[in-house]
GROMACS .gro file of N, CA and C in nm:
model
  249
    1UNK      N    1  -2.709 -10.149  -1.876
    1UNK     CA    2  -2.567 -10.133  -1.850
    1UNK      C    3  -2.524 -10.246  -1.756
    2UNK      N    4  -2.415 -10.311  -1.788
    2UNK     CA    5  -2.361 -10.417  -1.702
    2UNK      C    6  -2.253 -10.359  -1.611
    3UNK      N    7  -2.258 -10.402  -1.487
    3UNK     CA    8  -2.160 -10.359  -1.389
    3UNK      C    9  -2.104 -10.483  -1.322
    4UNK      N   10  -1.974 -10.497  -1.320
    4UNK     CA   11  -1.909 -10.614  -1.262
    4UNK      C   12  -1.908 -10.601  -1.111
    5UNK      N   13  -1.974 -10.693  -1.044
    5UNK     CA   14  -1.980 -10.690  -0.898
    5UNK      C   15  -1.850 -10.731  -0.832
    6UNK      N   16  -1.759 -10.790  -0.908
    6UNK     CA   17  -1.630 -10.830  -0.853
    6UNK      C   18  -1.537 -10.711  -0.836
    7UNK      N   19  -1.573 -10.598  -0.894
    7UNK     CA   20  -1.489 -10.478  -0.888
    7UNK      C   21  -1.553 -10.377  -0.793
    8UNK      N   22  -1.479 -10.332  -0.694
    8UNK     CA   23  -1.527 -10.227  -0.604
    8UNK      C   24  -1.518 -10.095  -0.679
    9UNK      N   25  -1.635 -10.027  -0.693
    9UNK     CA   26  -1.638  -9.907  -0.777
    9UNK      C   27  -1.761  -9.824  -0.744
   10UNK      N   28  -1.762  -9.699  -0.790
   10UNK     CA   29  -1.879  -9.613  -0.786
   10UNK      C   30  -1.904  -9.571  -0.931
   11UNK      N   31  -2.028  -9.592  -0.978
   11UNK     CA   32  -2.061  -9.569  -1.119
   11UNK      C   33  -2.177  -9.471  -1.129
   12UNK      N   34  -2.159  -9.367  -1.212
   12UNK     CA   35  -2.267  -9.274  -1.244
   12UNK      C   36  -2.346  -9.329  -1.361
   13UNK      N   37  -2.479  -9.327  -1.349
   13UNK     CA   38  -2.566  -9.377  -1.455
   13UNK      C   39  -2.658  -9.263  -1.496
   14UNK      N   40  -2.654  -9.227  -1.626
   14UNK     CA   41  -2.743  -9.125  -1.679
   14UNK      C   42  -2.878  -9.188  -1.707
   15UNK      N   43  -2.983  -9.128  -1.654
   15UNK     CA   44  -3.120  -9.176  -1.672
   15UNK      C   45  -3.200  -9.071  -1.748
   16UNK      N   46  -3.310  -9.112  -1.811
   16UNK     CA   47  -3.392  -9.014  -1.884
   16UNK      C   48  -3.441  -8.900  -1.795
   17UNK      N   49  -3.460  -8.928  -1.666
   17UNK     CA   50  -3.513  -8.825  -1.576
   17UNK      C   51  -3.409  -8.773  -1.477
   18UNK      N   52  -3.282  -8.792  -1.503
   18UNK     CA   53  -3.179  -8.745  -1.411
   18UNK      C   54  -3.062  -8.839  -1.407
   19UNK      N   55  -3.012  -8.865  -1.287
   19UNK     CA   56  -2.898  -8.956  -1.276
   19UNK      C   57  -2.910  -9.037  -1.148
   20UNK      N   58  -2.830  -9.143  -1.146
   20UNK     CA   59  -2.822  -9.232  -1.031
   20UNK      C   60  -2.676  -9.272  -1.016
   21UNK      N   61  -2.631  -9.282  -0.894
   21UNK     CA   62  -2.494  -9.327  -0.867
   21UNK      C   63  -2.504  -9.455  -0.785
   22UNK      N   64  -2.436  -9.561  -0.831
   22UNK     CA   65  -2.438  -9.688  -0.760
   22UNK      C   66  -2.296  -9.724  -0.716
   23UNK      N   67  -2.289  -9.796  -0.605
   23UNK     CA   68  -2.160  -9.842  -0.552
   23UNK      C   69  -2.160  -9.994  -0.550
   24UNK      N   70  -2.050 -10.053  -0.594
   24UNK     CA   71  -2.031 -10.198  -0.583
   24UNK      C   72  -1.916 -10.222  -0.487
   25UNK      N   73  -1.936 -10.321  -0.400
   25UNK     CA   74  -1.831 -10.357  -0.304
   25UNK      C   75  -1.855 -10.500  -0.257
   26UNK      N   76  -1.752 -10.580  -0.263
   26UNK     CA   77  -1.756 -10.717  -0.209
   26UNK      C   78  -1.873 -10.799  -0.264
   27UNK      N   79  -1.900 -10.787  -0.394
   27UNK     CA   80  -2.006 -10.865  -0.457
   27UNK      C   81  -2.146 -10.814  -0.431
   28UNK      N   82  -2.158 -10.690  -0.384
   28UNK     CA   83  -2.288 -10.630  -0.355
   28UNK      C   84  -2.302 -10.499  -0.431
   29UNK      N   85  -2.424 -10.447  -0.438
   29UNK     CA   86  -2.448 -10.318  -0.503
   29UNK      C   87  -2.554 -10.242  -0.426
   30UNK      N   88  -2.544 -10.109  -0.428
   30UNK     CA   89  -2.644 -10.023  -0.366
   30UNK      C   90  -2.647  -9.889  -0.439
   31UNK      N   91  -2.757  -9.818  -0.425
   31UNK     CA   92  -2.769  -9.683  -0.480
   31UNK      C   93  -2.719  -9.588  -0.373
   32UNK      N   94  -2.627  -9.499  -0.409
   32UNK     CA   95  -2.573  -9.402  -0.313
   32UNK      C   96  -2.620  -9.260  -0.342
   33UNK      N   97  -2.675  -9.237  -0.463
   33UNK     CA   98  -2.725  -9.105  -0.497
   33UNK      C   99  -2.827  -9.118  -0.609
   34UNK      N  100  -2.936  -9.041  -0.599
   34UNK     CA  101  -3.039  -9.043  -0.703
   34UNK      C  102  -3.115  -8.911  -0.700
   35UNK      N  103  -3.165  -8.871  -0.816
   35UNK     CA  104  -3.243  -8.749  -0.826
   35UNK      C  105  -3.389  -8.767  -0.787
   36UNK      N  106  -3.430  -8.887  -0.752
   36UNK     CA  107  -3.571  -8.913  -0.722
   36UNK      C  108  -3.613  -8.843  -0.593
   37UNK      N  109  -3.742  -8.811  -0.579
   37UNK     CA  110  -3.786  -8.733  -0.462
   37UNK      C  111  -3.790  -8.810  -0.330
   38UNK      N  112  -3.829  -8.936  -0.330
   38UNK     CA  113  -3.848  -9.009  -0.204
   38UNK      C  114  -3.727  -9.087  -0.156
   39UNK      N  115  -3.630  -9.109  -0.241
   39UNK     CA  116  -3.505  -9.176  -0.205
   39UNK      C  117  -3.526  -9.320  -0.156
   40UNK      N  118  -3.634  -9.386  -0.200
   40UNK     CA  119  -3.661  -9.525  -0.159
   40UNK      C  120  -3.549  -9.616  -0.210
   41UNK      N  121  -3.497  -9.588  -0.328
   41UNK     CA  122  -3.389  -9.672  -0.383
   41UNK      C  123  -3.265  -9.667  -0.293
   42UNK      N  124  -3.235  -9.553  -0.234
   42UNK     CA  125  -3.122  -9.544  -0.141
   42UNK      C  126  -3.149  -9.621  -0.013
   43UNK      N  127  -3.273  -9.614   0.034
   43UNK     CA  128  -3.309  -9.679   0.160
   43UNK      C  129  -3.312  -9.832   0.147
   44UNK      N  130  -3.317  -9.883   0.023
   44UNK     CA  131  -3.316 -10.028   0.003
   44UNK      C  132  -3.187 -10.088   0.053
   45UNK      N  133  -3.076 -10.016   0.040
   45UNK     CA  134  -2.947 -10.065   0.088
   45UNK      C  135  -2.881 -10.162  -0.007
   46UNK      N  136  -2.794 -10.244   0.047
   46UNK     CA  137  -2.715 -10.338  -0.032
   46UNK      C  138  -2.800 -10.456  -0.078
   47UNK      N  139  -2.779 -10.500  -0.203
   47UNK     CA  140  -2.836 -10.625  -0.253
   47UNK      C  141  -2.722 -10.709  -0.310
   48UNK      N  142  -2.736 -10.841  -0.297
   48UNK     CA  143  -2.627 -10.927  -0.341
   48UNK      C  144  -2.673 -11.060  -0.400
   49UNK      N  145  -2.802 -11.085  -0.406
   49UNK     CA  146  -2.850 -11.211  -0.460
   49UNK      C  147  -2.952 -11.186  -0.570
   50UNK      N  148  -2.976 -11.288  -0.652
   50UNK     CA  149  -3.064 -11.272  -0.767
   50UNK      C  150  -3.210 -11.250  -0.730
   51UNK      N  151  -3.250 -11.283  -0.608
   51UNK     CA  152  -3.389 -11.261  -0.569
   51UNK      C  153  -3.410 -11.125  -0.503
   52UNK      N  154  -3.306 -11.046  -0.491
   52UNK     CA  155  -3.318 -10.910  -0.439
   52UNK      C  156  -3.307 -10.812  -0.555
   53UNK      N  157  -3.360 -10.695  -0.538
   53UNK     CA  158  -3.350 -10.594  -0.642
   53UNK      C  159  -3.372 -10.456  -0.584
   54UNK      N  160  -3.344 -10.357  -0.665
   54UNK     CA  161  -3.366 -10.218  -0.628
   54UNK      C  162  -3.449 -10.156  -0.740
   55UNK      N  163  -3.557 -10.089  -0.703
   55UNK     CA  164  -3.643 -10.026  -0.802
   55UNK      C  165  -3.659  -9.878  -0.766
   56UNK      N  166  -3.649  -9.794  -0.868
   56UNK     CA  167  -3.674  -9.651  -0.852
   56UNK      C  168  -3.780  -9.613  -0.954
   57UNK      N  169  -3.904  -9.606  -0.910
   57UNK     CA  170  -4.015  -9.578  -1.001
   57UNK      C  171  -4.005  -9.438  -1.063
   58UNK      N  172  -3.978  -9.332  -0.985
   58UNK     CA  173  -3.969  -9.200  -1.047
   58UNK      C  174  -3.861  -9.190  -1.155
   59UNK      N  175  -3.750  -9.260  -1.134
   59UNK     CA  176  -3.641  -9.257  -1.232
   59UNK      C  177  -3.658  -9.362  -1.342
   60UNK      N  178  -3.760  -9.447  -1.327
   60UNK     CA  179  -3.785  -9.555  -1.422
   60UNK      C  180  -3.663  -9.645  -1.436
   61UNK      N  181  -3.607  -9.684  -1.322
   61UNK     CA  182  -3.486  -9.767  -1.320
   61UNK      C  183  -3.506  -9.887  -1.228
   62UNK      N  184  -3.447  -9.998  -1.267
   62UNK     CA  185  -3.444 -10.115  -1.179
   62UNK      C  186  -3.306 -10.176  -1.184
   63UNK      N  187  -3.265 -10.234  -1.074
   63UNK     CA  188  -3.135 -10.299  -1.064
   63UNK      C  189  -3.161 -10.442  -1.023
   64UNK      N  190  -3.106 -10.534  -1.100
   64UNK     CA  191  -3.123 -10.676  -1.068
   64UNK      C  192  -2.994 -10.750  -1.098
   65UNK      N  193  -2.969 -10.853  -1.021
   65UNK     CA  194  -2.851 -10.935  -1.043
   65UNK      C  195  -2.890 -11.044  -1.141
   66UNK      N  196  -2.813 -11.054  -1.247
   66UNK     CA  197  -2.838 -11.159  -1.346
   66UNK      C  198  -2.709 -11.189  -1.418
   67UNK      N  199  -2.711 -11.295  -1.495
   67UNK     CA  200  -2.594 -11.335  -1.571
   67UNK      C  201  -2.637 -11.427  -1.683
   68UNK      N  202  -2.551 -11.443  -1.781
   68UNK     CA  203  -2.582 -11.531  -1.892
   68UNK      C  204  -2.526 -11.671  -1.872
   69UNK      N  205  -2.439 -11.689  -1.773
   69UNK     CA  206  -2.380 -11.821  -1.752
   69UNK      C  207  -2.397 -11.867  -1.607
   70UNK      N  208  -2.418 -11.996  -1.585
   70UNK     CA  209  -2.432 -12.046  -1.447
   70UNK      C  210  -2.310 -12.018  -1.360
   71UNK      N  211  -2.189 -12.029  -1.415
   71UNK     CA  212  -2.070 -12.006  -1.333
   71UNK      C  213  -2.061 -11.861  -1.290
   72UNK      N  214  -2.099 -11.769  -1.376
   72UNK     CA  215  -2.098 -11.628  -1.338
   72UNK      C  216  -2.205 -11.599  -1.234
   73UNK      N  217  -2.321 -11.665  -1.243
   73UNK     CA  218  -2.426 -11.647  -1.143
   73UNK      C  219  -2.377 -11.690  -1.006
   74UNK      N  220  -2.304 -11.802  -1.000
   74UNK     CA  221  -2.251 -11.848  -0.872
   74UNK      C  222  -2.155 -11.748  -0.812
   75UNK      N  223  -2.076 -11.683  -0.897
   75UNK     CA  224  -1.979 -11.584  -0.851
   75UNK      C  225  -2.041 -11.447  -0.830
   76UNK      N  226  -2.168 -11.429  -0.869
   76UNK     CA  227  -2.236 -11.300  -0.861
   76UNK      C  228  -2.155 -11.195  -0.937
   77UNK      N  229  -2.112 -11.230  -1.057
   77UNK     CA  230  -2.018 -11.142  -1.124
   77UNK      C  231  -2.078 -11.030  -1.206
   78UNK      N  232  -2.206 -11.035  -1.239
   78UNK     CA  233  -2.261 -10.927  -1.320
   78UNK      C  234  -2.389 -10.874  -1.261
   79UNK      N  235  -2.408 -10.747  -1.280
   79UNK     CA  236  -2.527 -10.679  -1.235
   79UNK      C  237  -2.581 -10.603  -1.355
   80UNK      N  238  -2.712 -10.608  -1.375
   80UNK     CA  239  -2.771 -10.541  -1.489
   80UNK      C  240  -2.860 -10.428  -1.440
   81UNK      N  241  -2.842 -10.310  -1.494
   81UNK     CA  242  -2.928 -10.197  -1.464
   81UNK      C  243  -3.011 -10.171  -1.588
   82UNK      N  244  -3.142 -10.173  -1.575
   82UNK     CA  245  -3.229 -10.149  -1.690
   82UNK      C  246  -3.320 -10.031  -1.662
   83UNK      N  247  -3.351  -9.958  -1.764
   83UNK     CA  248  -3.444  -9.846  -1.753
   83UNK      C  249  -3.507  -9.818  -1.886
   0.00000   0.00000   0.00000
């Protein structure tokens, strides 16, 4: 699922093992709610660069900043959630 980091929003994501809620603000993203037991993904906090990421092993989810175009990467305009 692609999430535009340029838009301040809270997004619910349905996962095979539950759900996760992420918040985007000012070109950053963080997990604000998850069904996982240890809540490590929440404790990771905000990420905003391509070398940072959020991983939730129990939920089998990862969040990484990526883009298909160099100009979008410079603007940090897309975030990809994979599971």
